[in-house]
Amino acid sequence: MKDKNRSLDDSALNVMGGINSSHDGMAAAARKRFVKKTRKIPVEELTEKITTGSRLYLAKSITLLESIIPEDRVAGQQLLLNLLPRTGNSIRIGITGVPGAGKSTFIEAFGLMLAEAGHKVAVLAIDPSSTVTGGSILGDKTRMEELARHPNAFIRPSPSAGTLGGVHKKSRETMLLCEASGYDVILIETVGVGQSETVVRGMVDYFMLLVLTGAGDELQGMKKGIMELADGVVVHKADGDNLRLANKTVREYRQLLHLLQPASPGWTSTALPVSSIKNTGLEEVWKTILSFKETMEDDGFWNGRRQSQTKDWFHSMIKDRLIDTFFAEPGRKEEVIELEKALLGGSLTVTGAVERLFGR
Ligand SMILES: Nc1nc2c(ncn2[C@@H]2O[C@H](COP(=O)(O)OP(=O)(O)OP(=O)(O)O)[C@@H](O)[C@H]2O)c(=O)[nH]1
Ligand SMILES: [Mg+2]
């Protein structure tokens, strides 16, 4: 389907224009100024424009949902509610790997292949470290240039919210907006460090790990935990001098994956060699994902997992809200510091300290 709003929306700058400030407070202040000057777009208008596939309005709607201004929050949630019946019709794919594994390059090549085949591809990034460096955002802008220009693609850089919970919420809601706007493939890039891959695993159907050659070394370290989350391993940069070693690594990973608990019941995770620079192996990856979807749907696990992911999201937001509310009470922070001192001084037990906090 051709994008009707192509001329209006086609600029990569429109598509990319998210929140780039590395400071939450500054971003909020900037947005407040921005909002005062600009016409507030009625929720009905946003709903209508999103359903017709406008990338410009999709970007505006995402910004609305990221806003911390109370009236924007109300409008944002109403928009989401209006669009909810149109969400869910996509394959949600998470992509992780160490920095430099080639995630952005893979997404550009894989995304272009799918966009050319008529799919609508949305790319999101979750990068908790970007609040500090801002580096990846810039990197992705240049690395996904061609995809960003494609009329069937939409790219949104990482939200700049501080906490992982906040990033989680924004990415989830962005994903739903993209689905309502007709995107049928959602690609979420995350750096393979810290907790971000668990968060991404919790919001996607298919979770992919990009690795480089040398399976043995990787498994010695932290990779085993991540491998147990992966539905597929891509041995990346399988080109040039690296090709032979990459194929050997693929065999090693296949053996190892057989020994691990499957990340999705009834599915044996496998490994594939890919070069995003030479465009090889990308079709095999897509075929594998389609066969994964079929298997999961036959077993009723596809929807089951999505439902439990939504419940988990709800519960993690309850926890976030409880913690925020707790520390927002006057004197709480000071009280906690006092109790910490008492704990370390040996005049109180941890359980005793918690009882004091909640018993008052
Ligand atoms: N030979 C070869 N090099 C590649 C391939 N894909 C990516 N690269 C190179 O690997 C480097 C890192 O690629 P990125 O796509 O930025 O990696 P990334 O995983 O997104 O990195 P971060 O976003 O920093 O975590 C770049 O210099 C790419 O040109 C490939 O298929 N073959
Ligand atoms: Mg990247």
CSV table of C-alpha atoms and ligand atoms in Angstrom, one decimal, residues 96-107 127 135-137 139-140 143-144 189-192 210 212 236-240 242 274-280, ligand 1:
chain,number,residue,atom,x,y,z
A,96,THR,CA,20.1,-7.7,21.0
A,97,GLY,CA,23.8,-8.1,20.9
A,98,VAL,CA,27.0,-6.4,22.3
A,99,PRO,CA,27.9,-2.9,21.1
A,100,GLY,CA,29.4,-3.3,17.6
A,101,ALA,CA,27.7,-6.6,16.8
A,102,GLY,CA,26.0,-4.8,13.9
A,103,LYS,CA,22.4,-4.5,15.2
A,104,SER,CA,21.7,-1.2,13.5
A,105,THR,CA,23.3,-2.4,10.2
A,106,PHE,CA,21.3,-5.6,10.4
A,107,ILE,CA,18.1,-3.7,11.0
A,127,ASP,CA,19.0,2.1,25.1
A,135,GLY,CA,25.8,8.2,21.2
A,136,SER,CA,23.6,5.5,19.9
A,137,ILE,CA,20.9,7.9,18.8
A,139,GLY,CA,24.8,6.5,15.4
A,140,ASP,CA,21.5,5.1,14.4
A,143,ARG,CA,23.4,4.0,10.1
A,144,MET,CA,19.8,3.6,9.1
A,189,GLU,CA,17.0,-2.7,19.0
A,190,THR,CA,18.6,-3.0,22.4
A,191,VAL,CA,22.2,-3.0,23.6
A,192,GLY,CA,23.1,-6.3,25.1
A,210,LEU,CA,23.3,-11.2,17.2
A,212,LEU,CA,30.1,-12.6,16.3
A,236,HIS,CA,26.7,-11.8,12.1
A,237,LYS,CA,29.3,-10.4,9.7
A,238,ALA,CA,29.5,-13.8,7.9
A,239,ASP,CA,31.4,-12.4,5.0
A,240,GLY,CA,34.9,-12.0,3.6
A,242,ASN,CA,35.2,-14.2,8.4
A,274,VAL,CA,24.1,-13.5,8.1
A,275,SER,CA,26.0,-10.6,6.4
A,276,SER,CA,24.1,-7.4,6.4
A,277,ILE,CA,26.8,-5.8,4.2
A,278,LYS,CA,26.6,-8.5,1.6
A,279,ASN,CA,22.8,-9.0,2.1
A,280,THR,CA,23.1,-12.8,2.7
B,1,LIG,N1,31.9,-7.2,7.7
B,1,LIG,C1,30.7,-6.7,8.2
B,1,LIG,N2,30.7,-5.7,9.0
B,1,LIG,C2,29.5,-5.3,9.5
B,1,LIG,C3,28.3,-6.0,9.2
B,1,LIG,N3,27.3,-5.4,9.8
B,1,LIG,C4,27.8,-4.3,10.5
B,1,LIG,N4,29.2,-4.3,10.3
B,1,LIG,C5,30.1,-3.2,10.9
B,1,LIG,O1,30.1,-3.3,12.3
B,1,LIG,C6,30.2,-2.0,12.9
B,1,LIG,C7,29.1,-1.8,14.0
B,1,LIG,O2,27.8,-1.9,13.4
B,1,LIG,P1,26.5,-1.3,14.1
B,1,LIG,O3,25.4,-1.6,13.2
B,1,LIG,O4,26.7,0.1,14.4
B,1,LIG,O5,26.5,-2.1,15.4
B,1,LIG,P2,25.5,-2.0,16.6
B,1,LIG,O6,25.4,-3.4,17.2
B,1,LIG,O7,24.2,-1.3,16.2
B,1,LIG,O8,26.3,-1.1,17.6
B,1,LIG,P3,25.7,-0.2,18.9
B,1,LIG,O9,24.4,0.5,18.4
B,1,LIG,O10,26.8,0.7,19.2
B,1,LIG,O11,25.4,-1.2,20.0
B,1,LIG,C8,30.1,-1.0,11.8
B,1,LIG,O12,31.4,-0.6,11.4
B,1,LIG,C9,29.5,-1.8,10.6
B,1,LIG,O13,29.9,-1.4,9.4
B,1,LIG,C10,28.4,-7.1,8.3
B,1,LIG,O14,27.4,-7.8,8.0
B,1,LIG,N5,29.6,-7.4,7.9
